[in-house]
Coordinates of C-alpha atoms in Angstrom, one line a residue:
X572 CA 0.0 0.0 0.0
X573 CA 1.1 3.6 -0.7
X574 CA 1.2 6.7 0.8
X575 CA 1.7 10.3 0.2
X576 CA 3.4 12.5 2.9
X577 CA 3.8 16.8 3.1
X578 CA 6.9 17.8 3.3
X579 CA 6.8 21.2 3.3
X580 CA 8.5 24.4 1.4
X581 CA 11.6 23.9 3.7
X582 CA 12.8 20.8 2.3
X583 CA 16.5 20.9 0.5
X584 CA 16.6 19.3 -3.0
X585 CA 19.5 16.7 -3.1
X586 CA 21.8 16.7 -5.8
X587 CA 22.1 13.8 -7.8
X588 CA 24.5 12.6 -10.0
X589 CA 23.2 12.2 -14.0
X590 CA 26.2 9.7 -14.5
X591 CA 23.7 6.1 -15.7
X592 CA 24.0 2.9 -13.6
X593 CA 25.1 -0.3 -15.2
X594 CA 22.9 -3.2 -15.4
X595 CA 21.7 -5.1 -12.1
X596 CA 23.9 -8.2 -12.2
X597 CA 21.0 -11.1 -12.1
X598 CA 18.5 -9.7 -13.4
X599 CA 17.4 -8.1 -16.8
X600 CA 16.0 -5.2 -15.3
X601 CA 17.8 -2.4 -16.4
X602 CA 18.6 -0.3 -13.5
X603 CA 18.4 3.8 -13.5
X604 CA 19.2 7.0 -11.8
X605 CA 16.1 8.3 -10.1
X606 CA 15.8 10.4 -7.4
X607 CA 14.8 8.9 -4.5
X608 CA 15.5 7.7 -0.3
X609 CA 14.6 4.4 1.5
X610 CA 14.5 3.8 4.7
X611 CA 14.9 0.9 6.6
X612 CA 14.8 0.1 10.5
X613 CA 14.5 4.0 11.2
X614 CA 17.7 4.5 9.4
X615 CA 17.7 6.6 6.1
X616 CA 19.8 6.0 3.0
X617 CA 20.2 7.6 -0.2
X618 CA 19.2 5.6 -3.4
X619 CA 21.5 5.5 -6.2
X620 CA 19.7 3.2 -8.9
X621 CA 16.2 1.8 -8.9
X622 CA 14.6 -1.2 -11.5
X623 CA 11.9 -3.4 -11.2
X624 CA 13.8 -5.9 -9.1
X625 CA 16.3 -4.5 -7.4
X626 CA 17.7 -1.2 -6.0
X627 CA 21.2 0.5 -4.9
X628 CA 21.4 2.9 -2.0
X629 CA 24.2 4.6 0.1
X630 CA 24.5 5.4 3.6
X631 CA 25.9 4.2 7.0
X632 CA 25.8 0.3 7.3
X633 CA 23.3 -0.4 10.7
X634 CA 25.1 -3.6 12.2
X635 CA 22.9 -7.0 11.1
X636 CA 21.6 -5.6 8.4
X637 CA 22.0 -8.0 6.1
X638 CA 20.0 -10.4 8.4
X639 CA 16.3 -11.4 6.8
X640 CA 14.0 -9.7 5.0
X641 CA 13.6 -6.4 5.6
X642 CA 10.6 -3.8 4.9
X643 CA 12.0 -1.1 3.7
X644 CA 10.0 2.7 2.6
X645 CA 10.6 4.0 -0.3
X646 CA 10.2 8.1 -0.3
X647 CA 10.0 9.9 -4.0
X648 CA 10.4 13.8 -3.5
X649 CA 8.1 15.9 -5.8
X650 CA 9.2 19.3 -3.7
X651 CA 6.1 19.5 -1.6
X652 CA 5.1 16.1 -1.4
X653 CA 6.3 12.9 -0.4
X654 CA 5.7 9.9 -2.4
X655 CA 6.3 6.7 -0.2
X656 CA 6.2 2.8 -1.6
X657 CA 6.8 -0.1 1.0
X658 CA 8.7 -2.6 -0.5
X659 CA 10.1 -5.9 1.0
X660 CA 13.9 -6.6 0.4
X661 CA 16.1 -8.5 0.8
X662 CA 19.7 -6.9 1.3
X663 CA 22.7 -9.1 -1.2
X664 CA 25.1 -7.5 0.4
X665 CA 26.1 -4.3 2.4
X666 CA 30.0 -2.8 2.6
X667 CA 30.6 -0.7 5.4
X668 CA 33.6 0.8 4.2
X669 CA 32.0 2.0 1.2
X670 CA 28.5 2.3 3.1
X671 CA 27.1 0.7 -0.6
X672 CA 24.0 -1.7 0.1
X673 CA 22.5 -3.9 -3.0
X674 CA 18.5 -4.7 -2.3
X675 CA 16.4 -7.3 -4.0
X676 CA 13.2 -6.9 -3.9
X677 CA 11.5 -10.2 -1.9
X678 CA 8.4 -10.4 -3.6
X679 CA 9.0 -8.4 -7.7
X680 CA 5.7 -8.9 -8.8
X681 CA 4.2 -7.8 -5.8
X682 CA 1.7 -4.7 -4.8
X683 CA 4.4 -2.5 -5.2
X684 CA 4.7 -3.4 -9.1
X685 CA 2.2 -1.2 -10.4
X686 CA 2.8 2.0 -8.9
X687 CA 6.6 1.2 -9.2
X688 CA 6.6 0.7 -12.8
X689 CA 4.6 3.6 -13.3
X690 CA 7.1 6.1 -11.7
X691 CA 9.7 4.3 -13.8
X692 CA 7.8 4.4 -17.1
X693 CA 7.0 8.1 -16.8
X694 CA 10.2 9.1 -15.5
X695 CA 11.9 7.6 -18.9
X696 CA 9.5 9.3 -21.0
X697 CA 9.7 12.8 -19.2
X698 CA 6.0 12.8 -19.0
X699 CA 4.1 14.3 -16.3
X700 CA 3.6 12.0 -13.5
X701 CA 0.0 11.6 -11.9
X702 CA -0.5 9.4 -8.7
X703 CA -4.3 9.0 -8.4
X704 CA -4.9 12.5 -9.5
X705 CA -3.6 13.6 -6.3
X706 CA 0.2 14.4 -7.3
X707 CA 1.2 15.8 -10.6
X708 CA 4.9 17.3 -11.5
X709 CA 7.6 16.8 -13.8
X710 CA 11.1 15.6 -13.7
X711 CA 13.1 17.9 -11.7
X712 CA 16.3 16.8 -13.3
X713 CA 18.5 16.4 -17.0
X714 CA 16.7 13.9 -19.4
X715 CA 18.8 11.1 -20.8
X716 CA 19.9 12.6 -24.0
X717 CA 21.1 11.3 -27.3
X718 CA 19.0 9.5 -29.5
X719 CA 16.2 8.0 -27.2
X720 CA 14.6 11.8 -26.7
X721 CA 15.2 12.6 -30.5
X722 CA 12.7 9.4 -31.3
X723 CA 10.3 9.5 -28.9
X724 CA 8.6 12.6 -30.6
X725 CA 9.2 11.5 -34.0
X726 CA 7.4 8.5 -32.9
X727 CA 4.6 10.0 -31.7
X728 CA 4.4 12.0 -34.6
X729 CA 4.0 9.4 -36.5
X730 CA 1.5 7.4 -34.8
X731 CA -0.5 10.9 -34.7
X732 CA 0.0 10.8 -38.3
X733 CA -1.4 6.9 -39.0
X734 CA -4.1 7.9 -36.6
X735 CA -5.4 10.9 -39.0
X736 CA -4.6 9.0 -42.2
X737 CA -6.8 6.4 -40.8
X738 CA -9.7 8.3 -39.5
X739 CA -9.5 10.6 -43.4
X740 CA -9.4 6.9 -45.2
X741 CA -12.3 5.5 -43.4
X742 CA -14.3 8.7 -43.3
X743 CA -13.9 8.7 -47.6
X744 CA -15.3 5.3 -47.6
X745 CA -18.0 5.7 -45.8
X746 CA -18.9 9.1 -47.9
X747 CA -18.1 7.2 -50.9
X748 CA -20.2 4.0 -50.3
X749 CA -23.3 6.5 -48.9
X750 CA -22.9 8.2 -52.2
X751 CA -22.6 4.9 -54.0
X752 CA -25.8 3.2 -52.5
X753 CA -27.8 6.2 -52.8
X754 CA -26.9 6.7 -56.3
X755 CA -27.7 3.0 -57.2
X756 CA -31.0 3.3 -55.0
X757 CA -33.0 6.0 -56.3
X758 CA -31.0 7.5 -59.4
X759 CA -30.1 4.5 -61.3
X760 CA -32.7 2.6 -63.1
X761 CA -31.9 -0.6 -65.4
X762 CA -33.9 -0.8 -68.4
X763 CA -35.8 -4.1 -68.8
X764 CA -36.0 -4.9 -72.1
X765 CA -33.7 -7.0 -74.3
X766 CA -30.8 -4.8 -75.7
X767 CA -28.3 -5.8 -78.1
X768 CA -25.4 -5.0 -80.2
X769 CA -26.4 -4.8 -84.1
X770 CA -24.9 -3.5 -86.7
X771 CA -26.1 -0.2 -88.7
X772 CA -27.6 -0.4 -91.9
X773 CA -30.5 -2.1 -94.0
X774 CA -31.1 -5.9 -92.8
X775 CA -32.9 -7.3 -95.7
X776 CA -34.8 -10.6 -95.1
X777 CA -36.6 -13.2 -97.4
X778 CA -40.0 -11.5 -99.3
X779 CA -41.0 -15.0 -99.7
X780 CA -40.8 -19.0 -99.2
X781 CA -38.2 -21.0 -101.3
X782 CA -34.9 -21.7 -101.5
X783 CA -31.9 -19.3 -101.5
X784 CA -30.6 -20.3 -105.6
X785 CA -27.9 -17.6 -105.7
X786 CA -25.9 -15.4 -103.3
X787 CA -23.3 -12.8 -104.9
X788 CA -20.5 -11.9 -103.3
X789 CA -19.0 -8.2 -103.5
X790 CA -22.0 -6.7 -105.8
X791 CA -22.2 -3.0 -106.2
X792 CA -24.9 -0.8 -105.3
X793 CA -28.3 -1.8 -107.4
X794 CA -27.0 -4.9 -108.4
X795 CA -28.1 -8.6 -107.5
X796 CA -27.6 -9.4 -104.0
X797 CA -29.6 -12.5 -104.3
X798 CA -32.5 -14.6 -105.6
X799 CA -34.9 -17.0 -103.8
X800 CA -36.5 -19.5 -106.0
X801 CA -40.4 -20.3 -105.0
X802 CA -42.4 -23.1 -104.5
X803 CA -45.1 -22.2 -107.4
X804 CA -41.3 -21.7 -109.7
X805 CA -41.5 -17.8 -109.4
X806 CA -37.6 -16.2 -108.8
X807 CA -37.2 -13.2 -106.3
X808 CA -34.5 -11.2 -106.8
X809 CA -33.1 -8.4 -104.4
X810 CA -30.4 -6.0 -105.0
X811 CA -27.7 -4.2 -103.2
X812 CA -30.3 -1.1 -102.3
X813 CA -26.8 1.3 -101.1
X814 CA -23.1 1.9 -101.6
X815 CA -22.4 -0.7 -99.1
X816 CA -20.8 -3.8 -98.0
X817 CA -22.5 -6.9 -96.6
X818 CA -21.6 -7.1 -93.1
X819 CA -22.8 -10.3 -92.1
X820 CA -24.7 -13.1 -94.2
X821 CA -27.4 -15.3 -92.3
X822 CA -28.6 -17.8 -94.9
X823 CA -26.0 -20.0 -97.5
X824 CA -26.7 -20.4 -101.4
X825 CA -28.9 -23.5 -101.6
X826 CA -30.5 -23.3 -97.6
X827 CA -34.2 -23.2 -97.5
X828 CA -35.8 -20.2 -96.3
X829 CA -39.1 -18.7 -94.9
X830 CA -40.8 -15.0 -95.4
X831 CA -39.4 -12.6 -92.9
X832 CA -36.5 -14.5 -92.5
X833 CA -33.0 -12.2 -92.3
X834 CA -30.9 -13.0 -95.0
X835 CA -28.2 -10.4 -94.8
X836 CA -27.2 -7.7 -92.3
X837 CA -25.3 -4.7 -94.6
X838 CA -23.2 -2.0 -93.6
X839 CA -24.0 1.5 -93.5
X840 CA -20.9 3.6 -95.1
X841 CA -20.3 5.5 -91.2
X842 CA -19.9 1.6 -90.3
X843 CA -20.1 0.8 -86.2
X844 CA -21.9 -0.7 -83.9
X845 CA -25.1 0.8 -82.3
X846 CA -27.4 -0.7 -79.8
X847 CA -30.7 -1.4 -79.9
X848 CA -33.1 -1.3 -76.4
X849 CA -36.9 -2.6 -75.9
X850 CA -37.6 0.5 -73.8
X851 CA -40.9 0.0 -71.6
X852 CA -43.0 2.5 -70.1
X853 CA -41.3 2.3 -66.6
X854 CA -37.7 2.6 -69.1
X855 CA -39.4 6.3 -71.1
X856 CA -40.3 7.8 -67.7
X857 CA -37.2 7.4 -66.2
X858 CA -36.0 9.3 -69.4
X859 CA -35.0 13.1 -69.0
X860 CA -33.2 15.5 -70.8
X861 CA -30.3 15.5 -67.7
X862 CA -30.0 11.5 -67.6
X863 CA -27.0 10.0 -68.8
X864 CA -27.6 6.9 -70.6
X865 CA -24.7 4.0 -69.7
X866 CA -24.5 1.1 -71.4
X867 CA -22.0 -1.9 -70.4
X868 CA -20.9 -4.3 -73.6
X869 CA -20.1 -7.6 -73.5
X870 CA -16.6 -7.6 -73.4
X871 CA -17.0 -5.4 -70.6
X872 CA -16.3 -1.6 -71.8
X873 CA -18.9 1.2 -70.3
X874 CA -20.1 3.8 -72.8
X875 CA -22.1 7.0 -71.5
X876 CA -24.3 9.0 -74.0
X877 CA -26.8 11.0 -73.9
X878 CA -30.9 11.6 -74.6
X879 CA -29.3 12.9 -78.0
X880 CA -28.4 10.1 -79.0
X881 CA -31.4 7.7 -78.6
X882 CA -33.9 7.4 -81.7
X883 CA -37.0 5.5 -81.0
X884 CA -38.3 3.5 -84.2
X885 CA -41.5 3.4 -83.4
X886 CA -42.6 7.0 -82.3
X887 CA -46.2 7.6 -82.2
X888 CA -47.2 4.5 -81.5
X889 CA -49.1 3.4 -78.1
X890 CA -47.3 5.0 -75.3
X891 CA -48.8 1.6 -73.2
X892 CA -46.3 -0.8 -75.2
X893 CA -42.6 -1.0 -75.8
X894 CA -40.8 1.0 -78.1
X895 CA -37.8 -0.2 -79.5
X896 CA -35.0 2.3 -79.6
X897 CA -31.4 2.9 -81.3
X898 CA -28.8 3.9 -79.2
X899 CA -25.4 5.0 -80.8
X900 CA -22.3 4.6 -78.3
X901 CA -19.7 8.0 -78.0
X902 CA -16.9 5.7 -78.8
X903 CA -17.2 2.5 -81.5
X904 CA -17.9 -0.4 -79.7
X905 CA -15.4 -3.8 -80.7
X906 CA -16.9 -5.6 -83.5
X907 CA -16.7 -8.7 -80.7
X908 CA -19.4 -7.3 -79.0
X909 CA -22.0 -7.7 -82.4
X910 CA -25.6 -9.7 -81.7
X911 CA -24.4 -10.0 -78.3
X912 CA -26.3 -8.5 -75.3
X913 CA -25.7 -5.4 -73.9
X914 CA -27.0 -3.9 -70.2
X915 CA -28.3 -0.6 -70.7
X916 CA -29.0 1.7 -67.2
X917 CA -30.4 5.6 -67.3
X918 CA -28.6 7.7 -64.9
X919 CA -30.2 10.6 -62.8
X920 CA -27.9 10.8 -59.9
X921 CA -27.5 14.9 -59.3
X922 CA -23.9 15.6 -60.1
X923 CA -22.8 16.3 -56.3
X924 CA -23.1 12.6 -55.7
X925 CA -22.3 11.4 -59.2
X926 CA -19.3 13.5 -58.5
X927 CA -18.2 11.5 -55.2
X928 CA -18.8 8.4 -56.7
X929 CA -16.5 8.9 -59.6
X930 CA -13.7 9.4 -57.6
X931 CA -14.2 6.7 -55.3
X932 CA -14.2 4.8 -58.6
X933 CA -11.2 6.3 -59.9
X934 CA -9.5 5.4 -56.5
X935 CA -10.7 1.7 -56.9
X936 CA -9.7 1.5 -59.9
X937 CA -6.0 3.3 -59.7
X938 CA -5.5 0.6 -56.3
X939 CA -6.3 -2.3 -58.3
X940 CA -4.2 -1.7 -61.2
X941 CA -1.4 -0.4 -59.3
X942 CA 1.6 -2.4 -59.1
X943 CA 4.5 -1.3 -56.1

């Protein structure tokens, strides 16, 4: 148990020599100069180096002393007050010529431990020192210099540092992923019709039933693209009806084929890609002149457009069914992604948030492609 005494203004301050102690011979407790007296059997004596297991003191050698264990009182001066610790020792050895006495501490991990290590801990450190909120003062004398008092604030520095990088990190995520699920709540709508990748230009299907007798290859505009040979003997011929190229060709010289049936896709002369969307009327209201329209390929490219570029093919027709629309992508989509599906969303998010969540996206992005 420990105590605190008064000591009053009138007390002298010792002087104490700065000069560090060696190492406690049996122990791995480094011992250290710290200010402080112990008495033992009435008797005072000066202490010259203090650790968690052992001590050093100075004074006159009382005869027997080295007989038992001993309870010794151990005084810390803080000017006005007295700190005192009662510790049980056992004294190694005790030169009366010298008057040098070496305690160990009976019991090291006894009652005495906590408060012990405390003084010791914030002596190091040059901290202030607070007992139970009762005593408070700093060391009174010279820090150990050299390198440990140069690291201790750089160290603290930077664990200050990884505390506010840490606190700014998470406080971005959770502002980006707010941002992120309110966008993809109540501003992001996926359209929920078929789209698909086709190519621009005329498809031209079979005007009747019979079999596909001739197929030319490389014709030029108004000539014979092919000629379907009826059941009743009647030949249908279609020609090339532009200055373009056949893109792709569904239906082989000799196949049988019915009405309706597409027999060649052919390419317009800007050439591309474009997609084409079975909007529904939950897809045309969430249409508005500020909505950005993104659409996700199949080989996994985004493109954003806008309303500007979306033609419906069907205007004017009952607002109650689907329209189906034409969508031309900013940049020319890989001719990998042709007849293949495409997912179309409209975009409202206001651009505060869309603004947030780009970055965040960015930031993603730049983490998972970078390489140390």
């Amino acid at each position: 148990m420990s105590n605190i005494e008064h000591a009053g203004p009138e007390r002298i301050q010792d002087g104490f020599s700065p000069q560090a102690s060696d190492l406690h011979s049996g122990n791995e407790h480094p011992s250290i100069n710290f200010p402080f007296n112990v008495v033992i059997d009435g008797r005072s004596y000066e202490g010259v180096s203090l650790s968690m297991a052992a001590a050093k003191i100075t004074g006159l050698v009382a005869p027997g002393l080295t007989q038992g264990t001993r309870l010794a009182m151990f005084r810390f001066d803080f000017g006005t007050f007295l700190f005192s610790l009662p510790i049980a020792v056992i004294i190694d050895k005790a030169n009366a010529d010298t008057g040098e006495i070496d305690l160990t501490y009976a019991e090291p991990a006894g009652p005495h431990m906590p408060q012990l290590r405390y003084l010791l801990n914030a002596w190091l450190a040059g901290d202030v020192i607070n007992l139970h909120d009762i005593l408070q003062a700093k060391s009174r004398l010279p820090r150990m210099g050299g390198n440990q008092q140069s690291h201790a604030p750089s160290r603290r520095l930077a664990a200050r540092f990884m505390g506010v990088a840490i606190s700014v990190v998470a406080s971005a995520l959770l502002v980006f992923g707010a941002s992120w699920l309110i966008a993809a709540r109540l501003y992001q709508h996926d359209v929920e019709g078929p789209s698909m990748a086709v190519w621009t230009g005329p498809l031209l299907r079979a005007t009747t039933s019979g079999q596909l007798s001739f197929f030319a290859q490389n014709p030029s505009n108004a000539q014979p693209l092919y000629t379907i040979e009826s059941a009743s003997g009647a030949s249908v011929t279609t020609v090339l009806p532009c200055d373009c190229a056949v893109r792709e060709q569904y239906a082989t010289q000799g196949a049988t084929v019915l009405a309706g049936e597409p027999i060649a896709q052919l390419n317009s002369p800007d050439g591309g890609l474009v997609v084409e969307a079975l909007l529904t009327p939950s897809d045309l209201n969430a249409l508005s002149d500020t909505a950005t329209i993104v659409m996700t390929a199949a080989d996994g490219t985004v493109h954003r457009v806008n309303l500007n570029n979306v033609k419906t093919k069907n205007a004017g027709a009952d607002p109650s069914s689907a329209m189906l629309a034409t969508i031309k992508p900013g940049a020319a989509l890989a001719p990998s992604n042709a007849n293949k599906p495409v997912r179309v969303t409209i975009d409202t998010t206001p651009a505060p948030i869309a603004a947030i969540t780009d970055v965040g996206t960015e930031a993603f992005s730049f983490l998972k492609n970078w390489k140390p």
